CSV table of C-alpha atoms in Angstrom, one decimal:
chain,number,residue,atom,x,y,z
A,1,MET,CA,30.1,-0.7,77.0
A,2,ARG,CA,27.6,1.0,74.8
A,3,LYS,CA,26.6,3.4,77.5
A,4,LYS,CA,30.0,5.1,77.5
A,5,ILE,CA,29.2,8.8,77.0
A,6,PHE,CA,32.8,9.5,76.1
A,7,ALA,CA,32.4,7.6,72.8
A,8,GLY,CA,33.3,10.4,70.4
A,9,ILE,CA,30.7,9.6,67.7
A,10,LEU,CA,27.9,9.8,70.3
A,11,SER,CA,29.1,13.1,71.6
A,12,LEU,CA,29.2,14.4,68.0
A,13,LEU,CA,25.6,13.2,67.4
A,14,LEU,CA,24.5,14.9,70.6
A,15,SER,CA,26.0,18.1,69.4
A,16,VAL,CA,23.7,18.3,66.4
A,17,SER,CA,20.7,17.4,68.5
A,18,ILE,CA,19.6,14.3,66.6
A,19,LEU,CA,19.0,12.2,69.7
A,20,PRO,CA,15.5,12.6,71.1
A,21,VAL,CA,15.5,13.0,74.9
A,22,SER,CA,12.5,12.2,77.0
A,23,VAL,CA,12.0,14.0,80.3
A,24,ASN,CA,12.0,11.7,83.3
A,25,ALA,CA,10.9,12.5,86.9
A,26,ALA,CA,13.7,13.3,89.3
A,27,GLU,CA,12.5,10.6,91.6
A,28,ASN,CA,11.0,7.3,90.5
A,29,LYS,CA,8.9,5.8,93.4
A,30,GLU,CA,7.4,2.9,91.4
A,31,ALA,CA,8.2,-0.7,91.9
A,32,MET,CA,10.6,-1.8,89.2
A,33,TYR,CA,11.5,-5.2,87.8
A,34,THR,CA,8.3,-6.8,89.0
A,35,ASP,CA,8.2,-9.2,86.1
A,36,GLY,CA,8.8,-12.8,87.3
A,37,PHE,CA,7.5,-12.0,90.7
A,38,GLU,CA,4.0,-12.6,92.0
A,39,LYS,CA,2.5,-10.0,94.4
A,40,ALA,CA,1.6,-12.1,97.5
A,41,ALA,CA,-1.9,-10.7,98.0
A,42,ASP,CA,-3.5,-14.0,98.9
A,43,TYR,CA,-2.2,-14.1,102.4
A,44,ALA,CA,-4.1,-17.2,103.5
A,45,LYS,CA,-2.5,-19.2,100.7
A,46,TYR,CA,0.9,-18.5,102.1
A,47,THR,CA,0.1,-18.8,105.8
A,48,ALA,CA,-1.4,-22.2,105.4
A,49,GLY,CA,2.1,-23.6,104.6
A,50,THR,CA,0.6,-26.8,103.1
A,51,ASP,CA,1.0,-26.2,99.4
A,52,GLU,CA,4.6,-27.4,98.7
A,53,SER,CA,4.3,-26.1,95.1
A,54,LEU,CA,4.6,-22.6,96.5
A,55,ASN,CA,8.1,-23.2,98.0
A,56,GLY,CA,10.7,-21.3,96.1
A,57,ARG,CA,8.2,-19.2,94.2
A,58,ALA,CA,9.4,-15.6,93.4
A,59,ILE,CA,7.0,-13.2,95.2
A,60,TRP,CA,7.0,-9.7,96.5
A,61,ILE,CA,5.4,-7.9,99.4
A,62,GLU,CA,5.0,-4.3,100.6
A,63,GLY,CA,4.5,-3.0,104.1
A,64,VAL,CA,6.1,-1.4,107.2
A,65,ALA,CA,9.2,-3.0,108.7
A,66,THR,CA,8.1,-3.0,112.3
A,67,LYS,CA,11.0,-4.6,114.0
A,68,TYR,CA,14.1,-6.9,113.7
A,69,ASP,CA,13.9,-10.3,115.4
A,70,THR,CA,17.5,-11.2,116.4
A,71,ASN,CA,16.6,-14.9,117.2
A,72,THR,CA,15.5,-15.6,113.7
A,73,ASN,CA,17.5,-12.9,111.8
A,74,SER,CA,14.2,-11.6,110.4
A,75,ILE,CA,12.5,-8.3,109.8
A,76,ILE,CA,8.8,-8.4,110.7
A,77,VAL,CA,6.9,-6.6,107.9
A,78,LYS,CA,3.3,-5.6,108.4
A,79,THR,CA,1.4,-5.7,105.1
A,80,ASN,CA,-2.3,-4.9,104.5
A,81,GLU,CA,-2.9,-8.7,104.3
A,82,GLY,CA,-0.9,-9.7,107.4
A,83,ASN,CA,2.6,-10.0,108.9
A,84,TRP,CA,5.6,-11.6,107.1
A,85,ALA,CA,9.0,-12.7,108.3
A,86,VAL,CA,11.7,-11.4,106.0
A,87,PHE,CA,14.7,-13.6,106.5
A,88,CYS,CA,18.0,-11.7,106.3
A,89,GLY,CA,20.4,-14.6,106.1
A,90,ASP,CA,22.5,-16.5,108.6
A,91,GLY,CA,25.7,-14.4,107.9
A,92,GLY,CA,26.5,-11.2,106.1
A,93,THR,CA,29.1,-8.5,106.6
A,94,ASP,CA,29.0,-6.0,109.4
A,95,ASN,CA,28.1,-3.4,106.8
A,96,TYR,CA,25.1,-5.4,105.7
A,97,LYS,CA,23.9,-6.0,109.3
A,98,SER,CA,23.9,-2.3,109.9
A,99,LEU,CA,21.9,-1.7,106.7
A,100,VAL,CA,19.3,-4.2,107.8
A,101,GLN,CA,18.8,-2.3,111.0
A,102,GLU,CA,18.3,0.9,109.0
A,103,SER,CA,15.3,-0.6,107.3
A,104,VAL,CA,13.3,-0.9,110.5
A,105,GLY,CA,10.5,1.7,110.7
A,106,LYS,CA,10.5,2.3,106.9
A,107,ASN,CA,7.8,1.5,104.3
A,108,ILE,CA,9.5,-1.2,102.3
A,109,ARG,CA,9.1,-3.6,99.4
A,110,VAL,CA,10.7,-7.1,99.5
A,111,PHE,CA,11.4,-9.2,96.4
A,112,GLY,CA,12.4,-12.7,97.2
A,113,LYS,CA,11.4,-16.4,97.4
A,114,TYR,CA,8.7,-17.9,99.5
A,115,CYS,CA,10.2,-20.4,101.9
A,116,GLY,CA,7.3,-21.8,103.8
A,117,ILE,CA,6.5,-20.9,107.5
A,118,ASN,CA,9.0,-19.5,110.0
A,119,THR,CA,8.1,-21.9,112.8
A,120,THR,CA,9.5,-19.7,115.6
A,121,LEU,CA,7.5,-16.7,114.5
A,122,GLN,CA,4.6,-18.6,112.9
A,123,LEU,CA,4.7,-16.3,110.0
A,124,PRO,CA,5.1,-16.9,106.2
A,125,ARG,CA,8.7,-16.4,105.3
A,126,ILE,CA,10.3,-14.6,102.3
A,127,ASP,CA,14.0,-14.7,101.6
A,128,PHE,CA,15.5,-11.9,99.5
A,129,ILE,CA,19.2,-12.9,99.9
A,130,GLN,CA,19.7,-15.0,96.8
A,131,SER,CA,23.1,-15.7,95.4
A,132,ASP,CA,21.9,-16.0,91.8
A,133,ILE,CA,21.9,-12.2,91.3
A,134,TYR,CA,21.4,-12.5,87.6
A,135,GLU,CA,18.2,-14.6,87.8
A,136,ARG,CA,15.9,-11.8,89.1
A,137,ALA,CA,16.1,-8.5,90.9
A,138,TYR,CA,15.9,-9.9,94.4
A,139,ARG,CA,16.2,-7.1,97.0
A,140,LEU,CA,14.7,-5.1,99.9
A,141,GLU,CA,14.0,-1.5,99.2
A,142,THR,CA,12.1,1.4,100.6
A,143,ALA,CA,8.8,2.4,98.8
A,144,ASP,CA,10.4,5.7,97.6
A,145,ASN,CA,13.4,3.8,96.0
A,146,ASP,CA,15.8,5.8,98.1
A,147,PHE,CA,17.3,2.8,100.1
A,148,ARG,CA,18.0,-0.7,98.8
A,149,ILE,CA,20.0,-3.8,99.9
A,150,SER,CA,20.6,-7.0,98.1
A,151,TYR,CA,23.0,-9.9,97.9
A,152,PRO,CA,26.1,-7.8,97.0
A,153,ASP,CA,25.6,-5.9,100.3
A,154,TYR,CA,25.5,-9.2,102.1
A,155,VAL,CA,28.9,-10.3,100.8
A,156,ILE,CA,30.8,-7.1,100.2
A,157,ASP,CA,32.2,-5.1,103.1
A,158,VAL,CA,33.0,-1.4,102.8
A,159,PRO,CA,36.7,-1.3,101.9
A,160,ALA,CA,39.0,0.8,104.0
A,161,LEU,CA,40.0,4.0,102.2
A,162,ASP,CA,43.6,3.8,103.3
A,163,SER,CA,45.4,5.6,100.5
A,164,GLU,CA,45.0,8.2,97.8
A,165,ASN,CA,45.0,8.1,94.0
A,166,THR,CA,45.3,10.8,91.4
A,167,TYR,CA,43.5,10.4,88.1
A,168,GLY,CA,43.7,13.3,85.7
A,169,ASN,CA,44.1,16.2,88.0
A,170,LEU,CA,41.8,14.9,90.6
A,171,THR,CA,43.1,13.3,93.8
A,172,TYR,CA,40.6,11.2,95.9
A,173,LYS,CA,40.6,8.6,98.6
A,174,ASP,CA,41.6,5.1,97.4
A,175,SER,CA,41.6,1.6,98.8
A,176,SER,CA,44.3,-1.0,98.7
A,177,GLN,CA,41.6,-3.7,99.3
A,178,MET,CA,40.0,-3.2,95.8
A,179,ILE,CA,41.3,-4.7,92.6
A,180,LYS,CA,42.4,-2.0,90.0
A,181,ASN,CA,42.6,-2.3,86.2
A,182,ALA,CA,42.9,0.3,83.6
A,183,ASP,CA,42.7,0.8,79.8
A,184,ASP,CA,43.6,3.8,77.7
A,185,ASP,CA,40.8,6.0,79.0
A,186,THR,CA,39.2,4.3,82.0
A,187,LEU,CA,40.2,3.2,85.5
A,188,PHE,CA,38.3,0.2,86.9
A,189,TYR,CA,37.8,-0.9,90.5
A,190,TYR,CA,36.5,-4.3,91.6
A,191,PHE,CA,35.5,-5.4,95.1
A,192,THR,CA,36.2,-9.0,94.3
A,193,GLU,CA,36.5,-11.1,91.1
A,194,LYS,CA,33.5,-13.2,92.3
A,195,ILE,CA,30.8,-10.5,92.4
A,196,PRO,CA,29.9,-8.5,89.2
A,197,VAL,CA,30.0,-5.2,90.9
A,198,PHE,CA,32.6,-2.7,89.7
A,199,MET,CA,33.4,1.0,89.5
A,200,LEU,CA,34.8,2.9,86.6
A,201,ILE,CA,36.4,6.3,86.6
A,202,HIS,CA,36.9,8.4,83.4
A,203,GLU,CA,38.5,11.8,82.8
A,204,GLU,CA,38.4,13.8,79.6
A,205,GLU,CA,39.6,17.2,78.7
A,206,LEU,CA,36.7,19.0,76.9
A,207,THR,CA,38.8,20.3,73.9
A,208,ASN,CA,36.5,19.1,71.2
A,209,SER,CA,35.0,21.9,69.2
A,210,ILE,CA,31.5,20.6,69.9
A,211,TYR,CA,31.9,22.0,73.5
A,212,ASP,CA,32.8,25.5,72.3
A,213,GLY,CA,30.4,28.1,73.5
A,214,LYS,CA,28.7,25.7,75.9
A,215,SER,CA,28.7,26.2,79.7
A,216,ASP,CA,29.7,23.4,82.1
A,217,GLU,CA,26.0,23.3,83.1
A,218,GLU,CA,24.9,22.7,79.5
A,219,ILE,CA,27.5,20.0,78.9
A,220,LEU,CA,26.5,18.2,82.1
A,221,ASN,CA,22.8,18.4,81.0
A,222,ASN,CA,23.7,16.8,77.7
A,223,PHE,CA,25.7,14.0,79.5
A,224,GLU,CA,22.8,13.5,82.0
A,225,ASN,CA,20.2,13.3,79.2
A,226,TYR,CA,22.3,10.8,77.2
A,227,TYR,CA,22.9,8.6,80.2
A,228,ASN,CA,19.2,8.4,80.9
A,229,MET,CA,17.6,8.4,77.5
A,230,ASN,CA,18.0,4.7,76.8
A,231,SER,CA,17.4,3.5,80.3
A,232,LYS,CA,14.7,1.0,81.2
A,233,TYR,CA,14.2,2.8,84.5
A,234,VAL,CA,15.5,6.2,85.7
A,235,VAL,CA,15.6,6.2,89.5
A,236,ARG,CA,17.1,9.6,90.2
A,237,LYS,CA,18.9,12.5,88.6
A,238,GLU,CA,19.8,15.3,90.9
A,239,ARG,CA,22.3,18.1,91.4
A,240,THR,CA,24.6,17.7,94.3
A,241,LYS,CA,27.8,18.8,95.9
A,242,ILE,CA,30.5,16.3,96.9
A,243,GLY,CA,33.4,17.9,98.7
A,244,ASP,CA,33.9,21.1,96.9
A,245,THR,CA,32.7,19.9,93.5
A,246,GLU,CA,29.3,20.6,92.0
A,247,GLY,CA,27.9,17.9,89.8
A,248,ILE,CA,25.1,15.5,89.0
A,249,ILE,CA,24.1,12.1,90.4
A,250,CYS,CA,22.3,9.8,88.0
A,251,GLU,CA,20.8,6.4,88.9
A,252,SER,CA,19.3,4.3,86.2
A,253,SER,CA,19.1,0.8,84.8
A,254,PHE,CA,19.5,-0.5,81.3
A,255,LYS,CA,19.6,-3.7,79.2
A,256,ASP,CA,22.7,-4.5,77.2
A,257,ASP,CA,22.7,-7.5,74.9
A,258,ASP,CA,26.2,-8.3,76.1
A,259,MET,CA,25.1,-8.6,79.7
A,260,PRO,CA,23.4,-11.6,81.4
A,261,SER,CA,20.8,-9.3,83.0
A,262,SER,CA,19.8,-5.7,83.1
A,263,MET,CA,22.4,-3.6,84.8
A,264,CYS,CA,22.3,-0.4,86.8
A,265,LEU,CA,24.4,2.8,86.6
A,266,TYR,CA,24.9,4.9,89.7
A,267,CYS,CA,27.3,7.7,88.8
A,268,TYR,CA,28.5,11.1,89.8
A,269,MET,CA,29.6,13.5,87.0
A,270,THR,CA,31.3,16.8,87.3
A,271,ILE,CA,33.3,19.3,85.3
A,272,ILE,CA,36.3,21.1,86.7
A,273,ASP,CA,38.4,23.5,84.7
A,274,ARG,CA,36.9,22.1,81.5
A,275,HIS,CA,37.8,18.5,82.5
A,276,TYR,CA,34.9,16.0,82.7
A,277,TYR,CA,35.1,13.5,85.5
A,278,TYR,CA,32.9,10.4,85.8
A,279,PHE,CA,32.7,8.1,88.9
A,280,GLY,CA,30.2,5.3,88.3
A,281,PHE,CA,29.2,1.9,89.7
A,282,THR,CA,27.6,-0.9,87.8
A,283,GLN,CA,25.9,-4.0,89.2
A,284,PRO,CA,22.9,-6.2,88.2
A,285,TYR,CA,19.5,-4.6,88.0
A,286,LEU,CA,19.5,-1.8,90.6
A,287,ALA,CA,22.1,0.0,92.8
A,288,SER,CA,22.4,-1.0,96.4
A,289,GLU,CA,23.6,1.0,99.4
A,290,THR,CA,27.2,-0.2,99.6
A,291,VAL,CA,28.1,1.2,96.1
A,292,LYS,CA,25.9,4.3,96.4
A,293,ARG,CA,27.6,5.4,99.6
A,294,LEU,CA,31.2,4.7,98.6
A,295,ILE,CA,31.4,7.4,95.9
A,296,PRO,CA,30.8,10.3,98.4
A,297,GLN,CA,33.3,8.7,100.8
A,298,MET,CA,36.0,8.5,98.1
A,299,LEU,CA,35.3,12.2,97.1
A,300,ALA,CA,34.8,13.7,100.5
A,301,ASP,CA,38.3,15.3,100.5
A,302,VAL,CA,38.8,15.5,96.8
A,303,ARG,CA,41.6,17.8,95.6
A,304,TYR,CA,42.1,19.3,92.2
A,305,ASP,CA,45.4,20.4,90.8
A,306,ASN,CA,45.1,22.4,87.6
A,307,GLY,CA,48.9,22.8,87.2
A,308,SER,CA,50.5,20.8,84.4
A,309,ALA,CA,53.4,18.6,85.3
A,310,PRO,CA,56.5,20.2,83.6
A,311,ALA,CA,58.2,16.9,82.8
A,312,PRO,CA,55.5,15.5,80.5
A,313,THR,CA,55.1,18.9,78.8
A,314,GLU,CA,58.8,19.1,78.1
A,315,ASP,CA,58.8,15.5,76.8
A,316,ILE,CA,55.9,16.3,74.5
A,317,GLU,CA,57.6,19.5,73.2
A,318,GLU,CA,60.9,17.5,72.7
A,319,THR,CA,59.1,14.9,70.8
A,320,GLU,CA,57.4,17.4,68.6
A,321,GLU,CA,60.7,19.3,67.9
A,322,SER,CA,62.4,16.0,67.1
A,323,ALA,CA,59.6,15.0,64.7
A,324,SER,CA,59.7,18.4,63.1
A,325,ALA,CA,63.5,18.1,62.7
A,326,GLU,CA,63.2,14.7,61.1
A,327,ALA,CA,60.5,16.0,58.8
A,328,SER,CA,62.8,18.9,57.8
A,329,GLU,CA,65.6,16.5,57.0
A,330,ASP,CA,63.2,14.4,54.8
A,331,VAL,CA,62.1,17.5,52.9
A,332,GLU,CA,65.7,18.7,52.3
A,333,ALA,CA,66.7,15.3,50.7
A,334,PRO,CA,67.3,16.2,47.0
A,335,ALA,CA,66.0,12.8,45.7
A,336,ASP,CA,62.6,13.4,47.4
A,337,VAL,CA,62.3,16.9,45.9
A,338,GLU,CA,63.5,16.1,42.4
A,339,ALA,CA,61.5,12.9,41.9
A,340,PRO,CA,58.1,14.5,41.3
A,341,ALA,CA,59.6,17.1,39.1
A,342,GLU,CA,60.6,14.6,36.4
A,343,PRO,CA,57.4,12.9,35.3
A,344,GLU,CA,58.8,12.2,31.9
A,345,ASP,CA,61.3,9.7,33.4
A,346,THR,CA,58.6,7.8,35.2
A,347,THR,CA,57.7,4.8,33.2
A,348,GLU,CA,54.4,2.9,33.5
A,349,ALA,CA,56.3,0.0,35.1
A,350,GLU,CA,57.9,2.4,37.6
A,351,ALA,CA,54.7,4.2,38.6
A,352,PRO,CA,53.6,3.4,42.1
A,353,ALA,CA,50.6,1.2,42.3
A,354,ALA,CA,47.4,2.6,43.9
A,355,PRO,CA,47.8,2.0,47.7
A,356,GLU,CA,46.0,-1.2,48.4
A,357,THR,CA,42.8,-0.2,46.6
A,358,ALA,CA,42.5,-3.7,45.2
A,359,LYS,CA,41.4,-4.6,48.7
A,360,LYS,CA,38.0,-3.0,48.8
A,361,PHE,CA,37.4,-2.9,52.6
A,362,PRO,CA,39.6,-2.4,55.6
A,363,THR,CA,40.2,-5.1,58.1
A,364,LEU,CA,38.9,-4.6,61.6
A,365,GLU,CA,42.4,-3.6,62.8
A,366,GLU,CA,42.8,-1.1,59.9
A,367,ALA,CA,39.4,0.4,60.6
A,368,LYS,CA,40.2,1.1,64.3
A,369,GLY,CA,41.5,4.6,65.0
A,370,ARG,CA,40.6,8.2,65.3
A,371,TYR,CA,38.5,9.9,62.6
A,372,THR,CA,37.5,13.4,61.6
A,373,MET,CA,33.8,13.1,60.9
A,374,THR,CA,31.0,15.3,59.7
A,375,VAL,CA,27.4,14.7,60.5
A,376,GLU,CA,24.6,16.5,58.6
A,377,MET,CA,21.0,16.1,59.8
A,378,VAL,CA,17.7,16.9,58.2
A,379,GLN,CA,15.3,17.6,61.0
A,380,ASP,CA,11.6,16.7,61.1
A,381,LYS,CA,10.7,20.4,61.6
A,382,GLY,CA,12.7,21.5,58.7
A,383,GLY,CA,16.2,22.8,58.3
A,384,ASN,CA,19.7,21.2,58.3
A,385,LYS,CA,22.3,20.9,61.1
A,386,LYS,CA,25.9,20.1,60.3
A,387,GLN,CA,28.8,19.5,62.7
A,388,THR,CA,32.3,18.3,62.3
A,389,GLY,CA,34.2,16.5,65.1
A,390,GLU,CA,37.9,15.5,65.3
A,391,ASN,CA,39.7,12.6,67.1
A,392,ILE,CA,36.5,10.5,67.2
A,393,TYR,CA,37.7,7.1,68.3
A,394,TRP,CA,36.4,3.9,66.7
A,395,GLY,CA,37.6,0.9,68.7
A,396,GLU,CA,36.4,-2.7,69.2
A,397,ASN,CA,33.3,-1.6,71.1
A,398,GLU,CA,32.1,0.7,68.3
A,399,LEU,CA,33.1,-1.8,65.6
A,400,ALA,CA,31.6,-4.8,67.4
A,401,ASN,CA,29.3,-5.4,64.4
A,402,TYR,CA,31.8,-4.6,61.7
A,403,ASN,CA,31.8,-7.0,58.7
A,404,GLU,CA,35.2,-7.1,57.0
A,405,GLU,CA,33.7,-8.6,53.8
A,406,THR,CA,31.3,-5.8,53.3
A,407,GLY,CA,32.9,-2.9,55.2
A,408,VAL,CA,29.6,-2.2,56.9
A,409,CYS,CA,29.1,-1.5,60.7
A,410,THR,CA,25.7,-1.0,62.2
A,411,LEU,CA,25.1,0.9,65.5
A,412,THR,CA,21.7,0.6,67.1
A,413,GLN,CA,20.2,2.0,70.3
A,414,ASP,CA,16.5,2.1,70.8
A,415,ASP,CA,15.3,5.0,68.6
A,416,PHE,CA,18.7,5.4,66.9
A,417,ILE,CA,20.4,3.5,64.1
A,418,ALA,CA,23.5,4.3,62.0
A,419,VAL,CA,24.8,2.2,59.1
A,420,ILE,CA,28.4,3.1,58.3
A,421,THR,CA,30.5,1.7,55.4
A,422,PHE,CA,34.3,1.8,55.6
A,423,GLY,CA,36.6,1.8,52.6
A,424,TYR,CA,39.6,3.6,51.0
A,425,ASP,CA,40.0,6.8,49.2
A,426,GLN,CA,42.2,7.2,46.1
A,427,ASN,CA,45.2,7.9,48.4
A,428,GLY,CA,44.7,4.7,50.4
A,429,ASN,CA,43.3,6.5,53.5
A,430,VAL,CA,40.6,4.7,55.4
A,431,VAL,CA,37.3,6.6,55.0
A,432,CYS,CA,33.7,6.0,56.0
A,433,HIS,CA,30.3,7.2,55.0
A,434,GLY,CA,26.8,6.2,56.0
A,435,THR,CA,23.3,7.1,57.1
A,436,ILE,CA,21.8,7.9,60.5
A,437,GLN,CA,18.2,7.9,61.6
A,438,SER,CA,16.9,9.0,65.0
A,439,GLY,CA,13.1,9.4,65.4
A,440,ASN,CA,12.0,11.5,62.5
A,441,ASN,CA,15.5,12.9,62.0
A,442,VAL,CA,17.6,11.5,59.2
A,443,GLY,CA,21.0,12.4,57.9
A,444,SER,CA,24.4,11.4,56.7
A,445,VAL,CA,27.9,11.0,58.0
A,446,ILE,CA,31.3,11.0,56.3
A,447,GLY,CA,34.7,10.6,57.8
A,448,ILE,CA,38.4,10.0,57.3
A,449,ARG,CA,40.8,8.1,59.6
A,450,THR,CA,43.5,10.5,60.8
A,451,SER,CA,45.5,8.4,63.4
A,452,ASP,CA,45.7,5.3,65.4
């Protein structure tokens, strides 16, 4: 995903301050994702119940949830125009039913579909439990955006935290009921394969030179700013403590072209012993209560072990010693030493050909890998900033727009664009160069591939 803050190139760009950051309020109390919904202000039109063309129309209301009617599974909402019956579905998990009861007495907004008249209550009815969660942001939420329930809450129960898992040096509560997958740098949790709600956990040791001289607080601020700067909506960003760890909670939503709808990020970020940890949930549009409450439960008794396991350390040392020994053997081989000392014996036919330079541009597989990159920016207020970063990884996500025929890859995000061209140097190494523009700041980037 493009929002991954641990993409090395983006961290490098942040370090030279080329990405403009707008300041957002800590709490967003505005109604979000109202497009496609009609505010049901003409109460008489809906209470008549005679206009069949209104059935199924996407509408929203705002008022006080006065009570829950058990006979009709409905919350009675008193608006300025009149009362509504907010139907809460015929089923739902125990967790969902508990959340419904929590909404009573609160000022709420409901985004749903008009479904005629509730004949028992003789009130216009709105249904917010809609299974097509990509279609629109159907939900019930408080007017301060602090509480929200939607279809995922209706079908997902809170998993039992019946085990523990250690990721990096952090041990937290885990659940055998959730589906787990992992790639090289991220651990994924899914409630079910049928609902697009998932959690990801990432850990990274902050060894890159861009973090030198920066406090944990400054690094977290940079991460927070990056996560929020391209968001369509920022709901919250606040300092908090979970267990014994100090960190930041960010809640925002964004639109990614690879997704069928806007998506939310609800995450907790912390730094412990110069290790960055990210626990974040993603679901369509806006975060609902089930996912928001699970992270604190998982981290309630979190433990951190800063001791390195001896076995892996010894294995690494052994590997390095072995590699060193092999390298020494290669250097001591007489043929390897004498060959470059006798250029007069090297005929034109015997001279090694230039390494693959006939092929102008790397394939996608050849372009993938870790790079040492230098970014130099000319700032709109004058002056240059230059920063070099190592082990910056370019993978399939970063190279999604790579053209093997031209060697060009374009990265775009709102007020940021980079056009990078990949090629070869005279020694056959994969290298890259390009231009970057962010707001009024422009600059250049060069790099060389150093490893897979």
